[in-house]
PDB file of C-alpha atoms in Angstrom:
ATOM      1  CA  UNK A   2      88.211 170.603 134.727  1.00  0.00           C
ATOM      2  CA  UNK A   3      89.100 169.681 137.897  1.00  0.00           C
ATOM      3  CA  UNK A   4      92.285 167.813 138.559  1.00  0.00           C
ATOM      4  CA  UNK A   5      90.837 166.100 141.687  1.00  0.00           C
ATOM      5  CA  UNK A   6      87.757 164.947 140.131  1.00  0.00           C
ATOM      6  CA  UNK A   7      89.756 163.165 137.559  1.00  0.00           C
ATOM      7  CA  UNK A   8      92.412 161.697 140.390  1.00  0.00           C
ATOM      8  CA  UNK A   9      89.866 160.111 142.461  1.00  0.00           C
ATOM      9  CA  UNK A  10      87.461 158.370 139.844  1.00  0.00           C
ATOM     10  CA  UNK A  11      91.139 157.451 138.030  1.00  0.00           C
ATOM     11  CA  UNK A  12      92.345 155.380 141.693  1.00  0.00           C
ATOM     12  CA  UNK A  13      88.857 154.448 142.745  1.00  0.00           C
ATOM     13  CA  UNK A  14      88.707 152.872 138.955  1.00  0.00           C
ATOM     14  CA  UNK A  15      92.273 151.188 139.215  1.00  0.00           C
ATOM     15  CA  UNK A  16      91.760 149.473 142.387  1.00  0.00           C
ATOM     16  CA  UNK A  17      87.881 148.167 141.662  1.00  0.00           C
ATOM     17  CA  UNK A  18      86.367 149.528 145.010  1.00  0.00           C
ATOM     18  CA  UNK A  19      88.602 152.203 147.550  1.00  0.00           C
ATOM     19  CA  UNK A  20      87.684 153.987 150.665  1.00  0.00           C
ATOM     20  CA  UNK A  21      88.526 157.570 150.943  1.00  0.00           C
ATOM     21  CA  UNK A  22      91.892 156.619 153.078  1.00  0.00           C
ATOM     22  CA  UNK A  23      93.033 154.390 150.341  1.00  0.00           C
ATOM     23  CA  UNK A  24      92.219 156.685 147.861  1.00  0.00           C
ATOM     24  CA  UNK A  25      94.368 159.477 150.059  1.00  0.00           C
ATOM     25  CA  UNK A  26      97.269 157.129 150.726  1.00  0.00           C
ATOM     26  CA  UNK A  27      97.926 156.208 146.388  1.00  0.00           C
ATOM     27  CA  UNK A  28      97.670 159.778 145.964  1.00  0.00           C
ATOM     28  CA  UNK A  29     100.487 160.642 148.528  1.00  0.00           C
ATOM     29  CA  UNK A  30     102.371 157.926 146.551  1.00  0.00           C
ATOM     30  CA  UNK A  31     102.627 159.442 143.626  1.00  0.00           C
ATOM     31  CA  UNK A  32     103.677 162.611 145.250  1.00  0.00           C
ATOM     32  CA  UNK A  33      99.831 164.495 144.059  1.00  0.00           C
ATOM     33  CA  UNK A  34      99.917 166.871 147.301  1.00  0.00           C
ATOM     34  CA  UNK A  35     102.941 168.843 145.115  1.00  0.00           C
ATOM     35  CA  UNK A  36     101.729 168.691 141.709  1.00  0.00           C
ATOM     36  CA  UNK A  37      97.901 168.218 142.106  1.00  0.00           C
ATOM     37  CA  UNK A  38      96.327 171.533 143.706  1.00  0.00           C
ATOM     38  CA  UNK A  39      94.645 168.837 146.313  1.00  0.00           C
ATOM     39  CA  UNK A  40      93.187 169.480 149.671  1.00  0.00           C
ATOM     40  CA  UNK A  41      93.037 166.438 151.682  1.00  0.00           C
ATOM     41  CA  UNK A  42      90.217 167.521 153.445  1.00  0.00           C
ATOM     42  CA  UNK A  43      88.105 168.196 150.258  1.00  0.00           C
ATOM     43  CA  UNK A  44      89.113 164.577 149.115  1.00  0.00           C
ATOM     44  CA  UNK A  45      86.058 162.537 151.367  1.00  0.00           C
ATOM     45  CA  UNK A  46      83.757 165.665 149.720  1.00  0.00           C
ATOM     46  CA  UNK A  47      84.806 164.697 146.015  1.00  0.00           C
ATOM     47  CA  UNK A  48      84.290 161.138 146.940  1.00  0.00           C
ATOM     48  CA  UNK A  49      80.266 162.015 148.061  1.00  0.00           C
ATOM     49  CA  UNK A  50      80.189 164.191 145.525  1.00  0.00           C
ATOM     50  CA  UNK A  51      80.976 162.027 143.021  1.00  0.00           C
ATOM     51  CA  UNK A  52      78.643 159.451 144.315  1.00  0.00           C
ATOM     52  CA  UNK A  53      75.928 161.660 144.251  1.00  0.00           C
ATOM     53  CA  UNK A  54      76.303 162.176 140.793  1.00  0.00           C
ATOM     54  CA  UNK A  55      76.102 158.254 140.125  1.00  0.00           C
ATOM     55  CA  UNK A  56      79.573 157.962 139.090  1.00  0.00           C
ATOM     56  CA  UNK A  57      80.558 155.824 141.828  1.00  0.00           C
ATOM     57  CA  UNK A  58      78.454 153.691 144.246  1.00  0.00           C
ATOM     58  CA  UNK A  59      78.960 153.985 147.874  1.00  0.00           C
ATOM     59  CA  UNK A  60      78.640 151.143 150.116  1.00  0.00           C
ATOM     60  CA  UNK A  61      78.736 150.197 153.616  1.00  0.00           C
ATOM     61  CA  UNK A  62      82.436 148.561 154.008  1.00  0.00           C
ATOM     62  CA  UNK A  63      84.454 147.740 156.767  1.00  0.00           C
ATOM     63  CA  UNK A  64      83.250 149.431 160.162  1.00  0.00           C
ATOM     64  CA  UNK A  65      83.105 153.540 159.660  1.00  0.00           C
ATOM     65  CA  UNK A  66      84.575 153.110 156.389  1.00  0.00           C
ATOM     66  CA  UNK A  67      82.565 153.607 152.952  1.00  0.00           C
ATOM     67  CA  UNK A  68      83.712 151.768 149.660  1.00  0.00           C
ATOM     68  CA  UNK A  69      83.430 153.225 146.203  1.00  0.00           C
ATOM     69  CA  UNK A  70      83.098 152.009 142.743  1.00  0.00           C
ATOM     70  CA  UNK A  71      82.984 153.623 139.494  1.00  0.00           C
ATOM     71  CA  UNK A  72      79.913 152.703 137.360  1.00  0.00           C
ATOM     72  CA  UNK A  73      79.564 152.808 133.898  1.00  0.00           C
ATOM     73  CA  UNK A  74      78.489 156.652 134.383  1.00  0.00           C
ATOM     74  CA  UNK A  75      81.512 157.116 136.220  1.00  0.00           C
ATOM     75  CA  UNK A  76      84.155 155.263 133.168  1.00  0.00           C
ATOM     76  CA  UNK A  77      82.632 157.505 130.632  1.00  0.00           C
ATOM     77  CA  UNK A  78      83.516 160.449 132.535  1.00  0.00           C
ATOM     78  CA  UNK A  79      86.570 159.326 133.899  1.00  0.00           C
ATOM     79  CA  UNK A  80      87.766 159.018 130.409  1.00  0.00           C
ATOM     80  CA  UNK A  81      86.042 161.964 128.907  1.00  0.00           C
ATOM     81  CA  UNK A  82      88.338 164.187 131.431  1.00  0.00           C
ATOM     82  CA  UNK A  83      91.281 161.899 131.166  1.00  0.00           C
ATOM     83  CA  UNK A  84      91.309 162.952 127.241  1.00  0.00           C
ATOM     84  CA  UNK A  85      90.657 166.231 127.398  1.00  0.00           C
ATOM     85  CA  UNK A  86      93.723 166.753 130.124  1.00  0.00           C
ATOM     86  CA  UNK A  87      95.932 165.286 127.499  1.00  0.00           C
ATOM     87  CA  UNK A  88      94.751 166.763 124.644  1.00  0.00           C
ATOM     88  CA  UNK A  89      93.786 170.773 125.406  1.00  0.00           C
ATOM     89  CA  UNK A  90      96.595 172.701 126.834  1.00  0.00           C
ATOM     90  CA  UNK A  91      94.674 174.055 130.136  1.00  0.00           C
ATOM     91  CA  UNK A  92      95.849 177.267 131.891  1.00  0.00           C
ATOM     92  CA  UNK A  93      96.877 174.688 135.282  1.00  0.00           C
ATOM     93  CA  UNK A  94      99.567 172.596 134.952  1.00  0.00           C
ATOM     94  CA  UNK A  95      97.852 170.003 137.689  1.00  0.00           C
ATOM     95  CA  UNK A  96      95.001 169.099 134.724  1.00  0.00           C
ATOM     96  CA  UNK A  97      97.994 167.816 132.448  1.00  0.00           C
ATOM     97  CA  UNK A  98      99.717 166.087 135.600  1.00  0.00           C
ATOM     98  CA  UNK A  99      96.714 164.397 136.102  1.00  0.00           C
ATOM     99  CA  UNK A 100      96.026 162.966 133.182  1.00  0.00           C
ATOM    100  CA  UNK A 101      99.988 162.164 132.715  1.00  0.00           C
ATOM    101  CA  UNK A 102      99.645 160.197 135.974  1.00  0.00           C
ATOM    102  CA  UNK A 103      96.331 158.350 134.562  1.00  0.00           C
ATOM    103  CA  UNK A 104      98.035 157.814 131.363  1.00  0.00           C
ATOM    104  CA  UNK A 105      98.636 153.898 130.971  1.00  0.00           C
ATOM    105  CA  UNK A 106      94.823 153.403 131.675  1.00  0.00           C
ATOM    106  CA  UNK A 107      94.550 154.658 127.171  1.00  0.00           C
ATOM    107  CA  UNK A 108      96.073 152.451 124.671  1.00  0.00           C
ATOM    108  CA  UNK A 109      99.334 153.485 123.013  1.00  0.00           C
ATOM    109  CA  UNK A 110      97.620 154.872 119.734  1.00  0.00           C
ATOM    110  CA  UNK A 111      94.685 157.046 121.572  1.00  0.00           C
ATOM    111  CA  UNK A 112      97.790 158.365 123.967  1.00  0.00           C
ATOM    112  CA  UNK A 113      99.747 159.385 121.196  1.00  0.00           C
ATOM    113  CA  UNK A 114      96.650 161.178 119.243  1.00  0.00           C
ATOM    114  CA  UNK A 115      95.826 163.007 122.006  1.00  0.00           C
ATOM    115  CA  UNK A 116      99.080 163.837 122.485  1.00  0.00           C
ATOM    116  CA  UNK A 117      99.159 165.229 118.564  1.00  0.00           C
ATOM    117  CA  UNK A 118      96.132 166.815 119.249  1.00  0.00           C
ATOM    118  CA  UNK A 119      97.580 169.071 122.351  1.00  0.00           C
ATOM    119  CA  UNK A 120     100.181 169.671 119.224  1.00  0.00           C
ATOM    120  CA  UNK A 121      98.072 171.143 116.834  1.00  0.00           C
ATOM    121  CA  UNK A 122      96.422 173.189 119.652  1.00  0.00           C
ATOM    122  CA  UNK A 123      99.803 174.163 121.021  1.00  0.00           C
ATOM    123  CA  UNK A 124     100.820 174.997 117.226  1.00  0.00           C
ATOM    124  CA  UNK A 125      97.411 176.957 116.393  1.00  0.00           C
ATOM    125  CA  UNK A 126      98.156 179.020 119.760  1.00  0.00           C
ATOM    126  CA  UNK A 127     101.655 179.864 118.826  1.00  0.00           C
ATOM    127  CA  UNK A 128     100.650 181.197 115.684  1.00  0.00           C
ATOM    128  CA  UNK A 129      98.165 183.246 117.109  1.00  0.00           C
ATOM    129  CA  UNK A 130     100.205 184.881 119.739  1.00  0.00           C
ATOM    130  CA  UNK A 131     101.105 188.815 119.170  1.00  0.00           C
ATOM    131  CA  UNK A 132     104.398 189.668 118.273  1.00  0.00           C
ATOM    132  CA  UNK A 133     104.440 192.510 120.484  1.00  0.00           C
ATOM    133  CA  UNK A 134     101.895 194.620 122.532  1.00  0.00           C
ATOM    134  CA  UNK A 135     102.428 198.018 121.152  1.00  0.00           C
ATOM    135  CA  UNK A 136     101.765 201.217 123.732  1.00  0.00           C
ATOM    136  CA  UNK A 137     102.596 198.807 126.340  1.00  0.00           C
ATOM    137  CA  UNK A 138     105.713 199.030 129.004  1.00  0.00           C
ATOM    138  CA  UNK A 139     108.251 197.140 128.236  1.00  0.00           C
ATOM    139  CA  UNK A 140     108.274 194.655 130.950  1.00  0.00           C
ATOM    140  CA  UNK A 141     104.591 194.166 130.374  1.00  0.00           C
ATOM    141  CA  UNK A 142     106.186 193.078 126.253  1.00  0.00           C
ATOM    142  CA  UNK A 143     108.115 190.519 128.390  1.00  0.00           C
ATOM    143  CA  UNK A 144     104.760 188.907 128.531  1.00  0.00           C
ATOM    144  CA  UNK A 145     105.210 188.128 124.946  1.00  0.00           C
ATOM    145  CA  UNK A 146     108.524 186.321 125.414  1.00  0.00           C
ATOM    146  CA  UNK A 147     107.139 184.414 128.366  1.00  0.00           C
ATOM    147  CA  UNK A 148     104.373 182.814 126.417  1.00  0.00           C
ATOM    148  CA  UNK A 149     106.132 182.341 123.088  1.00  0.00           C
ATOM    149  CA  UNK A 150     108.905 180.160 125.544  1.00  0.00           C
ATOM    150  CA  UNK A 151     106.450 178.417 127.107  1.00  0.00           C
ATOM    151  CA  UNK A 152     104.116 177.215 123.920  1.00  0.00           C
ATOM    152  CA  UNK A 153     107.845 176.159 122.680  1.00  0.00           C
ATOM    153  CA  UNK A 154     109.160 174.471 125.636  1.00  0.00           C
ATOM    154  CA  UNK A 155     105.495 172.707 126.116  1.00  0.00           C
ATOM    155  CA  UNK A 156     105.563 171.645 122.230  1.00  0.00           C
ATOM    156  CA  UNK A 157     108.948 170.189 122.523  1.00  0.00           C
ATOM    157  CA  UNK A 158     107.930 168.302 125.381  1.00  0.00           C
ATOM    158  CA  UNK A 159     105.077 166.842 123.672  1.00  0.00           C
ATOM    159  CA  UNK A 160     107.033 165.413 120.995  1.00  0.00           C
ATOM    160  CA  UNK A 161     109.491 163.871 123.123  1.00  0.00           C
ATOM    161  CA  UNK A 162     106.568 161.453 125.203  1.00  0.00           C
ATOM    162  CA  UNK A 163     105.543 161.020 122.061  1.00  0.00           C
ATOM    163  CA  UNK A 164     108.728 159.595 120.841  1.00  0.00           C
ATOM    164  CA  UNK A 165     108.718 157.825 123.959  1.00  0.00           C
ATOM    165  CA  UNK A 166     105.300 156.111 123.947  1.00  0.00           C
ATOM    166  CA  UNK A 167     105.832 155.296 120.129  1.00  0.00           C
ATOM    167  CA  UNK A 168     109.415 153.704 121.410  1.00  0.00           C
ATOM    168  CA  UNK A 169     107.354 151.023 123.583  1.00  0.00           C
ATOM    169  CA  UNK A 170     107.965 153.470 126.631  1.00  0.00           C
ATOM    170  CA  UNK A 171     105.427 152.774 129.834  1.00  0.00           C
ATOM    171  CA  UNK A 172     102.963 149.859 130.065  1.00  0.00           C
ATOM    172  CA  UNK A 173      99.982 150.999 128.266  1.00  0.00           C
ATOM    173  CA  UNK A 174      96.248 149.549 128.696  1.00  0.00           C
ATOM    174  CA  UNK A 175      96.593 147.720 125.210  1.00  0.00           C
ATOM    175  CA  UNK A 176     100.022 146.046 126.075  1.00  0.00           C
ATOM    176  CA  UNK A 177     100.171 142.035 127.313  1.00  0.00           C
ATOM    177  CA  UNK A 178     101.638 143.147 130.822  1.00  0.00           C
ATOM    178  CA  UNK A 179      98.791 145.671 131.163  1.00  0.00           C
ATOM    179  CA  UNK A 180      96.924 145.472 134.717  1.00  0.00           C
ATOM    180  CA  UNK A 181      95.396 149.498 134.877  1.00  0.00           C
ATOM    181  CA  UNK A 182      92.072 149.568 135.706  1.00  0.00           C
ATOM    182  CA  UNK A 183      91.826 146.128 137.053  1.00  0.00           C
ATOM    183  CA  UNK A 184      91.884 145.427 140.986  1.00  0.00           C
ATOM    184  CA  UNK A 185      95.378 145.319 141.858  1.00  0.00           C
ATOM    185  CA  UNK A 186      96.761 147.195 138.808  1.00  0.00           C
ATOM    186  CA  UNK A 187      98.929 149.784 140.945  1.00  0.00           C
ATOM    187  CA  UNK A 188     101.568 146.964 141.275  1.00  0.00           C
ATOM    188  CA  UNK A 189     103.826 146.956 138.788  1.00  0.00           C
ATOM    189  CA  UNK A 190     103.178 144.234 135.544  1.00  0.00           C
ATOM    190  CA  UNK A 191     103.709 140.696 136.382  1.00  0.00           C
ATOM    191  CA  UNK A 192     107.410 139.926 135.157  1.00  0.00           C
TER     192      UNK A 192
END
């Protein structure tokens, strides 16, 4: 899955209709260019791309500038990869970031299954590790430690938003103040 992909349909969906620059200037907001594996360049190609594929319409906007919108196409998919980076542990860490930074677009309850779901993927994974790599060197056993620390740190984790989110924590799509995936819903809930 591609962590871009899911960025760009997630902020052309939140503000109604973007241009590529707009797109480019939430991202930098939010920090993406360190956590999101983006090229700024490839951006205006994802944005055609994704056009081409019907899940956004391009038209004409303001002079040399072209406006998207997700279609109904483009909110299935958009959600179809927003789950799936919440909910399947994926070898790069900028699929999960993604979907963390698209999270308040779910309700509450589908947040926190998919969140249960990574879980029981995380847990299944765990079990499943070997305890040891026999014939190998040991620094290449180290691999062992590395991944059994990891699937533990990354479970821990896990329960902890999950505390969070069932705490009240964020504004979630479900909640009164909600405003993601509306025009305008990057500014923070009306107090």
């Amino acid at each position: 899955m591609s962590a871009t992909r899911l960025l760009v349909l997630g902020v052309v969906r939140g503000f109604g209709r973007a241009h590529g620059y707009l797109v480019r200037a939430q991202l930098v907001t939010w920090g993406a260019e360190n956590w999101a594996n983006i090229k700024w360049g490839s951006l205006y190609h994802a944005l055609r791309k994704l056009a081409d594929e019907h899940l956004l319409t391009a038209a004409e906007g303001s002079p040399g500038r072209v406006d998207y919108e997700i279609t109904a196409r483009g909110e299935a998919e958009f959600f179809r990869l927003l789950r799936a980076a919440l909910s399947e542990p994926a070898p790069r860490p900028d699929t999960l970031a993604a979907g963390l930074a698209l999270l308040p677009a779910l309700s509450r309850a589908e947040a926190v299954e998919l969140l249960r779901a990574r879980q029981r993927i995380l847990c299944a994974a765990q079990d499943e590790m070997p305890s040891q790599f026999p014939g190998k060197p040991p620094h290449v056993r180290e691999l062992h430690g590395l991944w059994a620390h990891t699937t533990a740190s990354n479970l821990t984790w896990t329960q902890q938003l999950i505390d969070r989110l069932d705490a009240g924590g964020y504004v979630m799509a479900d909640d009164p103040a909600a405003r993601f995936g509306v025009a305008g819903s990057w500014l923070p809930p009306a107090e």
